[in-house]
Coordinates of C-alpha atoms and ligand atoms in Angstrom, one line a residue:
M30 CA -50.3 -62.1 -53.8
N31 CA -47.4 -60.4 -52.3
Q32 CA -46.5 -57.0 -53.6
T33 CA -43.2 -55.6 -54.6
A34 CA -41.9 -52.2 -54.0
D35 CA -38.7 -50.1 -55.0
A36 CA -38.9 -48.8 -51.5
V37 CA -41.2 -49.3 -48.2
V38 CA -41.9 -46.5 -46.1
I39 CA -43.1 -47.4 -42.2
G40 CA -45.0 -44.6 -41.0
G41 CA -47.8 -41.8 -42.1
G42 CA -46.5 -39.1 -40.2
V43 CA -45.3 -35.9 -41.7
H44 CA -41.7 -37.4 -42.5
G45 CA -42.9 -40.9 -43.5
T46 CA -44.9 -38.7 -46.3
S47 CA -42.4 -36.5 -46.9
V48 CA -40.0 -39.5 -47.6
A49 CA -42.6 -41.1 -49.9
Y50 CA -43.3 -38.0 -51.8
H51 CA -39.6 -37.3 -52.5
L52 CA -39.0 -40.6 -53.1
A53 CA -42.1 -40.9 -55.8
Q54 CA -40.4 -37.6 -57.0
R55 CA -37.4 -39.4 -57.9
G56 CA -39.4 -42.2 -59.9
L57 CA -39.6 -45.1 -57.1
R58 CA -42.2 -47.3 -56.8
V59 CA -43.2 -46.6 -53.2
I60 CA -45.3 -48.3 -50.7
L61 CA -46.0 -46.5 -47.5
L62 CA -47.4 -48.2 -44.4
E63 CA -49.2 -46.7 -41.7
K64 CA -50.6 -49.0 -38.8
K65 CA -53.2 -46.2 -37.9
F66 CA -54.3 -43.4 -39.9
L67 CA -52.2 -40.3 -41.4
A68 CA -50.6 -38.0 -38.8
A69 CA -51.8 -40.3 -36.0
G70 CA -48.6 -40.1 -33.9
G71 CA -46.9 -36.8 -32.9
T72 CA -47.6 -35.3 -36.3
G73 CA -51.4 -34.7 -35.3
K74 CA -50.8 -33.2 -31.9
S75 CA -48.2 -30.7 -33.3
T76 CA -48.3 -27.3 -33.1
A77 CA -46.3 -27.2 -36.0
V78 CA -44.6 -23.9 -35.4
V79 CA -42.2 -23.0 -38.3
R80 CA -39.4 -20.9 -36.9
M81 CA -35.6 -20.8 -38.2
H82 CA -33.9 -20.0 -35.1
Y83 CA -31.7 -22.8 -34.0
D84 CA -28.4 -22.8 -32.0
N85 CA -26.6 -25.2 -34.5
I86 CA -25.7 -25.2 -38.4
P87 CA -27.1 -28.5 -39.4
E88 CA -30.6 -27.8 -38.1
A89 CA -30.8 -24.3 -39.3
Q90 CA -29.7 -25.3 -42.5
L91 CA -32.5 -28.1 -42.7
V92 CA -34.9 -25.5 -41.4
H93 CA -33.8 -22.9 -44.1
V94 CA -34.4 -25.3 -47.1
S95 CA -37.7 -26.6 -45.5
S96 CA -39.0 -22.8 -45.1
K97 CA -38.8 -22.4 -49.1
Y98 CA -41.6 -25.3 -49.0
F99 CA -43.7 -23.6 -46.6
F100 CA -43.3 -20.0 -47.9
D101 CA -44.4 -21.3 -51.2
W102 CA -46.3 -24.7 -50.7
A103 CA -48.8 -24.5 -53.6
N104 CA -46.0 -24.0 -55.9
V105 CA -43.4 -26.2 -54.6
V106 CA -45.2 -29.3 -53.6
G107 CA -48.9 -28.4 -54.6
G108 CA -52.3 -28.3 -52.2
D109 CA -52.3 -26.6 -48.9
S110 CA -49.8 -26.6 -45.8
G111 CA -52.2 -24.4 -43.8
Y112 CA -49.2 -22.0 -43.2
V113 CA -50.0 -18.9 -41.6
K114 CA -47.2 -16.1 -41.5
T115 CA -47.4 -14.6 -38.0
G116 CA -43.6 -13.5 -37.4
F117 CA -41.7 -14.9 -34.5
V118 CA -39.6 -13.5 -31.8
R119 CA -37.2 -15.8 -29.7
I120 CA -36.7 -14.4 -26.0
V121 CA -33.6 -15.2 -24.2
I122 CA -32.5 -14.9 -20.4
P123 CA -30.2 -11.8 -19.8
T124 CA -26.9 -13.7 -19.6
E125 CA -27.4 -15.6 -23.2
V126 CA -28.0 -12.4 -25.2
D127 CA -24.0 -13.0 -26.8
A128 CA -25.5 -16.5 -27.7
L129 CA -28.6 -14.8 -29.3
K130 CA -26.6 -12.7 -31.3
A131 CA -23.9 -15.1 -32.4
N132 CA -26.8 -17.5 -33.4
V133 CA -28.6 -14.9 -35.5
A134 CA -25.1 -14.1 -37.0
M135 CA -24.8 -17.9 -37.9
Q136 CA -28.5 -18.0 -39.2
Q137 CA -28.0 -14.7 -41.4
K138 CA -24.8 -16.3 -43.1
I139 CA -27.2 -19.4 -44.2
G140 CA -29.4 -17.1 -45.9
I141 CA -32.2 -16.8 -42.9
R142 CA -33.9 -13.7 -42.9
T143 CA -33.8 -12.7 -38.8
Q144 CA -32.3 -10.0 -37.0
V145 CA -31.7 -8.9 -33.3
I146 CA -34.2 -6.3 -32.2
T147 CA -34.0 -4.1 -29.3
A148 CA -36.7 -4.2 -26.2
Q149 CA -38.0 -0.6 -27.9
E150 CA -38.6 -2.5 -31.2
F151 CA -40.2 -5.5 -29.5
R152 CA -42.9 -3.0 -27.7
E153 CA -43.5 -1.8 -31.2
I154 CA -44.6 -5.3 -32.5
E155 CA -46.4 -6.2 -29.0
P156 CA -47.2 -3.6 -26.9
A157 CA -49.7 -5.5 -24.8
W158 CA -46.6 -7.8 -23.8
D159 CA -44.7 -7.0 -20.6
V160 CA -40.8 -7.4 -21.9
S161 CA -39.3 -5.4 -19.0
D162 CA -36.8 -8.7 -18.7
V163 CA -36.0 -8.3 -22.4
T164 CA -32.9 -6.3 -23.6
F165 CA -32.5 -8.0 -27.3
A166 CA -34.5 -10.7 -28.7
A167 CA -34.5 -12.4 -32.3
Y168 CA -37.1 -11.5 -34.8
E169 CA -38.1 -13.7 -37.8
P170 CA -40.7 -11.9 -39.8
D171 CA -41.4 -14.9 -42.2
S172 CA -42.0 -17.5 -39.5
G173 CA -45.2 -18.7 -38.6
Y174 CA -47.3 -22.3 -38.1
A175 CA -48.7 -24.5 -40.5
D176 CA -51.5 -27.1 -40.3
P177 CA -49.9 -30.6 -39.5
Q178 CA -52.6 -32.7 -41.1
A179 CA -52.8 -30.6 -44.0
T180 CA -49.3 -30.7 -44.7
T181 CA -49.0 -34.6 -44.2
L182 CA -51.8 -34.9 -46.2
S183 CA -50.7 -32.9 -49.0
F184 CA -47.3 -34.8 -49.1
A185 CA -49.4 -37.9 -49.2
T186 CA -51.8 -37.0 -52.0
R187 CA -48.7 -35.6 -54.1
A188 CA -46.8 -38.7 -53.6
K189 CA -50.0 -41.0 -54.6
E190 CA -50.4 -38.9 -57.9
M191 CA -46.8 -39.7 -58.5
G192 CA -47.6 -43.5 -58.0
A193 CA -46.9 -43.9 -54.5
Q194 CA -49.3 -46.3 -52.5
I195 CA -50.4 -45.2 -49.2
L196 CA -51.8 -47.9 -47.2
Q197 CA -53.4 -46.9 -43.9
E198 CA -54.4 -49.5 -41.1
T199 CA -51.6 -51.4 -41.9
M200 CA -49.0 -52.4 -39.6
V201 CA -45.4 -53.7 -40.4
L202 CA -44.8 -56.6 -38.0
K203 CA -41.3 -57.2 -39.0
I204 CA -38.6 -56.2 -41.4
N205 CA -37.1 -59.0 -43.2
T206 CA -33.2 -59.7 -44.2
T207 CA -31.2 -62.1 -46.0
G208 CA -27.5 -61.9 -45.1
N209 CA -26.9 -58.4 -44.5
R210 CA -29.5 -57.2 -46.7
V211 CA -33.2 -55.7 -46.5
T212 CA -35.4 -57.9 -48.4
S213 CA -39.2 -57.5 -47.4
V214 CA -41.5 -56.4 -44.8
T215 CA -44.4 -58.5 -43.2
T216 CA -47.5 -56.6 -42.3
D217 CA -51.0 -57.8 -40.9
K218 CA -52.9 -57.0 -43.6
A219 CA -50.9 -56.5 -46.9
G220 CA -49.0 -59.8 -46.5
E221 CA -45.3 -59.8 -47.2
I222 CA -43.8 -56.6 -49.5
S223 CA -40.7 -57.6 -51.1
T224 CA -38.3 -54.5 -51.3
G225 CA -34.8 -53.9 -51.2
K226 CA -35.2 -50.5 -49.3
V227 CA -36.9 -49.8 -46.3
I228 CA -36.8 -46.5 -44.6
V229 CA -38.4 -46.3 -41.1
V230 CA -39.9 -43.3 -40.2
A231 CA -42.2 -44.4 -37.3
G232 CA -41.7 -41.9 -34.8
A233 CA -41.6 -43.0 -31.0
W234 CA -42.2 -46.7 -32.3
T235 CA -38.9 -46.8 -34.5
P236 CA -36.9 -48.5 -31.8
H237 CA -39.3 -51.4 -31.6
L238 CA -39.2 -52.0 -35.5
V239 CA -35.2 -52.1 -35.5
K240 CA -34.4 -53.8 -32.3
P241 CA -34.9 -57.4 -33.6
L242 CA -32.4 -56.5 -36.2
G243 CA -30.0 -56.0 -33.5
I244 CA -29.9 -52.1 -33.8
D245 CA -30.5 -50.1 -30.5
L246 CA -31.7 -46.8 -31.3
P247 CA -31.6 -44.2 -28.1
I248 CA -35.2 -42.9 -28.7
V249 CA -37.5 -42.9 -25.8
C250 CA -41.1 -41.5 -25.5
E251 CA -42.1 -38.6 -23.4
R252 CA -46.0 -37.1 -22.9
H253 CA -46.0 -33.4 -23.5
Q254 CA -49.0 -31.1 -23.0
V255 CA -50.4 -28.0 -25.0
A256 CA -52.8 -25.6 -23.5
S257 CA -55.5 -23.5 -25.5
F258 CA -57.0 -20.1 -24.5
V259 CA -59.3 -18.0 -25.8
R260 CA -57.8 -14.5 -25.9
P261 CA -59.5 -11.6 -24.0
P262 CA -61.0 -9.3 -26.6
K263 CA -58.7 -6.6 -25.5
I264 CA -55.7 -8.4 -27.0
G265 CA -57.6 -8.2 -30.8
K266 CA -55.8 -9.4 -33.6
P267 CA -53.3 -12.7 -33.4
H268 CA -50.0 -12.1 -31.9
I269 CA -46.7 -13.1 -33.1
T270 CA -45.2 -16.6 -32.3
C271 CA -42.9 -16.9 -29.5
I272 CA -40.4 -19.3 -28.0
D273 CA -39.6 -17.7 -24.8
G274 CA -36.5 -19.1 -23.2
A275 CA -36.9 -16.8 -19.9
R276 CA -40.4 -18.2 -19.2
E277 CA -39.6 -21.3 -20.3
M278 CA -42.3 -22.1 -23.0
Y279 CA -43.5 -21.6 -26.5
F280 CA -46.8 -20.1 -28.0
R281 CA -48.3 -18.9 -30.8
P282 CA -52.0 -17.8 -32.0
E283 CA -54.5 -20.4 -33.5
G284 CA -57.0 -18.8 -35.9
Q285 CA -58.3 -15.5 -35.0
T286 CA -59.1 -16.0 -31.5
L287 CA -56.9 -18.7 -29.7
T288 CA -53.6 -18.8 -28.0
L289 CA -51.8 -22.3 -27.7
V290 CA -49.1 -22.7 -25.4
G291 CA -46.5 -25.5 -24.4
C292 CA -44.4 -25.9 -21.4
G293 CA -43.7 -28.0 -18.5
V294 CA -41.8 -31.3 -17.9
G295 CA -42.5 -34.0 -20.0
K296 CA -43.0 -37.6 -18.4
P297 CA -42.1 -41.3 -20.1
T298 CA -44.9 -42.8 -21.6
D299 CA -46.1 -45.4 -23.7
P300 CA -46.9 -44.3 -26.9
D301 CA -49.7 -46.8 -27.5
N302 CA -51.5 -46.2 -24.4
Y303 CA -51.5 -42.6 -22.9
N304 CA -53.7 -39.9 -21.7
E305 CA -54.4 -37.6 -24.9
N306 CA -55.9 -35.0 -22.8
I307 CA -54.4 -32.1 -20.7
D308 CA -54.1 -32.4 -17.1
D309 CA -56.2 -29.8 -14.9
P310 CA -53.2 -28.4 -12.9
Q311 CA -51.3 -28.0 -16.4
I312 CA -54.0 -25.9 -17.7
E313 CA -53.5 -23.7 -14.4
F314 CA -49.5 -23.6 -14.6
T315 CA -49.7 -22.8 -18.3
A316 CA -52.4 -19.8 -17.7
E317 CA -50.0 -18.1 -14.7
R318 CA -47.2 -18.7 -17.1
I319 CA -48.6 -16.7 -20.4
A320 CA -50.2 -14.2 -18.3
R321 CA -46.7 -13.1 -16.7
R322 CA -45.5 -12.3 -20.5
I323 CA -48.9 -11.3 -21.8
P324 CA -50.7 -9.5 -18.7
S325 CA -54.2 -9.5 -20.3
M326 CA -54.2 -13.0 -20.8
N327 CA -55.2 -13.3 -17.0
D328 CA -58.7 -12.5 -18.4
G329 CA -58.3 -15.2 -21.1
L330 CA -60.4 -18.5 -21.0
S331 CA -59.3 -21.8 -20.9
Q332 CA -60.3 -23.9 -23.7
G333 CA -58.8 -27.4 -22.3
G334 CA -55.9 -28.4 -24.5
W335 CA -54.3 -32.0 -25.4
S336 CA -51.3 -34.0 -25.1
G337 CA -48.8 -35.8 -27.7
I338 CA -45.8 -37.6 -27.6
Y339 CA -42.3 -36.6 -28.4
D340 CA -39.7 -39.2 -29.5
M341 CA -36.8 -38.1 -27.5
T342 CA -32.7 -38.7 -28.4
P343 CA -30.2 -37.9 -25.9
D344 CA -29.2 -34.4 -27.5
E345 CA -32.6 -33.8 -28.5
K346 CA -31.6 -34.1 -32.2
C347 CA -33.0 -36.6 -34.6
I348 CA -31.5 -39.9 -36.2
A349 CA -31.4 -39.5 -39.9
D350 CA -29.0 -42.1 -41.3
A351 CA -28.5 -45.4 -43.1
L352 CA -28.4 -48.3 -40.8
P353 CA -25.7 -51.0 -40.7
I354 CA -28.0 -53.2 -42.8
D355 CA -27.9 -52.8 -46.6
G356 CA -31.0 -51.1 -47.8
L357 CA -32.2 -50.0 -44.2
Y358 CA -32.6 -46.3 -43.2
V359 CA -33.9 -44.3 -40.4
N360 CA -35.4 -40.6 -39.7
A361 CA -36.9 -40.8 -36.3
G362 CA -36.0 -39.1 -32.8
Q363 CA -37.4 -35.6 -33.7
S364 CA -37.6 -34.9 -30.0
G365 CA -40.6 -32.2 -30.0
T366 CA -39.4 -29.8 -32.7
G367 CA -39.4 -31.9 -35.9
F368 CA -42.3 -30.9 -37.8
K369 CA -40.7 -27.9 -39.4
I370 CA -37.7 -29.8 -40.6
A371 CA -40.0 -32.6 -42.2
P372 CA -39.6 -31.3 -46.0
A373 CA -36.0 -31.1 -46.1
L374 CA -35.3 -34.3 -44.2
G375 CA -37.4 -36.1 -46.9
L376 CA -35.7 -34.7 -49.4
C377 CA -32.0 -35.7 -48.1
I378 CA -33.3 -39.1 -47.1
S379 CA -34.4 -39.3 -51.2
E380 CA -30.8 -38.5 -51.9
L381 CA -29.4 -40.8 -49.5
V382 CA -31.3 -43.8 -50.7
C383 CA -31.2 -43.1 -54.5
D384 CA -27.7 -41.3 -54.5
G385 CA -25.6 -43.0 -51.6
K386 CA -25.4 -39.6 -49.9
A387 CA -27.7 -36.5 -48.9
K388 CA -26.3 -33.6 -51.0
T389 CA -28.5 -30.7 -50.0
V390 CA -27.7 -30.9 -46.2
D391 CA -25.1 -32.8 -45.0
L392 CA -26.5 -35.7 -42.8
T393 CA -23.4 -36.6 -41.2
P394 CA -24.1 -34.6 -38.0
F395 CA -27.2 -36.6 -37.6
R396 CA -25.6 -40.2 -37.8
M397 CA -26.7 -42.9 -35.3
T398 CA -23.3 -43.4 -34.1
R399 CA -23.0 -39.9 -32.8
F400 CA -23.9 -41.0 -29.3
A401 CA -21.5 -44.2 -28.9
E402 CA -18.6 -41.8 -30.1
G403 CA -19.4 -39.4 -27.7
K404 CA -20.0 -36.6 -30.1
P405 CA -23.7 -35.4 -29.4
L406 CA -24.8 -32.8 -32.1
M407 CA -24.6 -29.6 -30.0
G408 CA -24.8 -26.0 -30.8
E409 CA -21.7 -23.5 -30.8
H410 CA -23.7 -21.0 -28.7
P411 CA -26.3 -23.3 -26.9
Y412 CA -29.0 -22.0 -24.3
S413 CA -29.3 -23.2 -20.7
T414 CA -33.3 -23.0 -20.6
S415 CA -35.5 -25.5 -22.1
W416 CA -38.9 -24.2 -23.5
H417 CA -40.3 -27.2 -24.8
T418 CA -39.0 -30.2 -22.8
G419 CA -39.1 -28.5 -19.4
R420 CA -35.5 -29.7 -18.7
T421 CA -33.0 -27.0 -18.0
K422 CA -29.5 -27.6 -18.4
Ligands
LIG307 C1 -47.5 -31.5 -28.7 C2 -46.5 -31.4 -29.9 C3 -46.2 -30.4 -30.2 C4 -45.1 -30.1 -31.1 N1 -44.6 -28.6 -31.6 C5 -44.0 -28.8 -32.7 C6 -43.8 -27.3 -33.3 O1 -44.4 -26.4 -33.0 N2 -42.7 -27.4 -34.2 C7 -42.1 -28.6 -34.7 O2 -41.3 -28.3 -35.6 N3 -42.4 -29.6 -34.2 C8 -43.4 -29.9 -33.2 N4 -43.5 -31.1 -32.6 C9 -42.7 -32.0 -33.2 C10 -43.1 -32.8 -34.5 O3 -44.7 -32.7 -34.6 C11 -42.7 -34.2 -34.7 O4 -41.5 -34.1 -34.2 C12 -43.1 -34.7 -36.0 O5 -44.5 -34.7 -36.3 C13 -42.8 -36.2 -35.6 O6 -43.3 -36.7 -37.4 P1 -42.9 -38.2 -37.4 O7 -43.4 -38.4 -38.9 O8 -41.6 -38.4 -37.4 O9 -43.4 -39.0 -36.4 P2 -45.1 -39.5 -36.0 O10 -45.9 -38.3 -36.6 O11 -45.1 -40.0 -34.8 O12 -45.3 -40.6 -37.0 C14 -45.0 -42.0 -37.0 C15 -46.1 -43.0 -37.2 O13 -45.6 -44.2 -37.7 C16 -46.8 -45.1 -37.3 N5 -46.2 -46.4 -36.8 C17 -45.7 -46.6 -36.0 N6 -45.3 -48.0 -36.1 C18 -45.8 -48.3 -37.2 C19 -45.8 -49.7 -37.8 N7 -45.1 -50.8 -37.3 N8 -46.2 -49.8 -38.9 C20 -46.8 -48.9 -39.6 N9 -46.9 -47.8 -39.3 C21 -46.2 -47.5 -37.9 C22 -47.5 -44.4 -36.3 O14 -48.7 -44.8 -36.1 C23 -47.6 -42.8 -36.8 O15 -48.5 -42.3 -37.3 C24 -44.5 -31.3 -31.8 C25 -45.0 -32.6 -31.1 C26 -45.8 -32.7 -30.4 C27 -46.2 -33.8 -30.0

């Protein structure tokens, strides 16, 4: 027998489960459909860094709201997101120090706990690092990283406790409409599910789901690699998490002994058929890069690594919007930095669906039409180096 739902969420990554959780909290009967298993997409491969440093107000607002979840997960959501507070530092090239200071001031206005530190203060935090190229950096004492699977599971578990159904290994084949209204979705295993609201949160697969409805989303899929190294004992305790714009990489500790490093240029790929391992040359490339910032990592040992997919938009910001069909919504195109904003975006999408407008953070800057309008979302003080896509502007 066909089921009905107030809302159907397509995709069981951190964003889909966050949307399902927030909609269930609003009292909607939600069915979430995931074609494989929870966190099977970009989420499961995420390094899940939670930092506040952005060059634009809308994303900084989203991460500020999200930080209140990560810093107190057990009380806000329940369960565990695996959040580890390591502290965070943002390094930029010397010509971008003024932009860094302006961005820190913008974040402070929003209420984010961040400050500019001198090279000397940096050395006191991380004496083993080579910061000879750094004059100033941005420092966030509360930032760190979470566990992407645990975060997703926690949202899904709490959504279920509030009445949502989470159907894994169930693929949406088609979104059905009558006139200009969403009416149902057709699935491979659960038949047709009648609903007036469909939220597509399917990461890199999102464009394929909405294209048959005449909607073209500018989202492309790229493969990106993460290398894992065992730190030499002389480095000792876990270090701070870092986005290093000067060396064009990001890195963070994992547990007590490992360091994860991401860098290099992503390659277009098929999200259903890509090499999920790390390439050998990438291990060498990454090892050289991290050793330039932390010289004692020359004695680190490779533990291999993995690859994951980014769902990239032209301005590297997500599309979170109501689509031009009644009852159809999208939250996708997180462009390799979306883990940390999933709590806030789930809340904002639930407001858009239930109240007609997001209230917590204005989603207008993330509208689908910004590309056709020639108004991509850019910060007032952007950086030219790219630490996570390898594409220096
Ligand atoms: C290597 C890597 C490192 C990253 N590091 C960070 C970081 O440090 N910090 C940060 O903030 N972000 C980071 N990100 C980005 C972040 O992890 C992603 O933006 C985020 O997890 C995307 O979540 P999502 O739910 O939007 O998409 P996904 O996790 O891709 O979920 C989409 C889901 O939809 C399902 N699906 C697709 N089609 C269908 C269908 N037809 N029917 C049913 N289900 C379907 C898929 O199986 C998938 O599970 C990283 C990403 C990668 C790959």
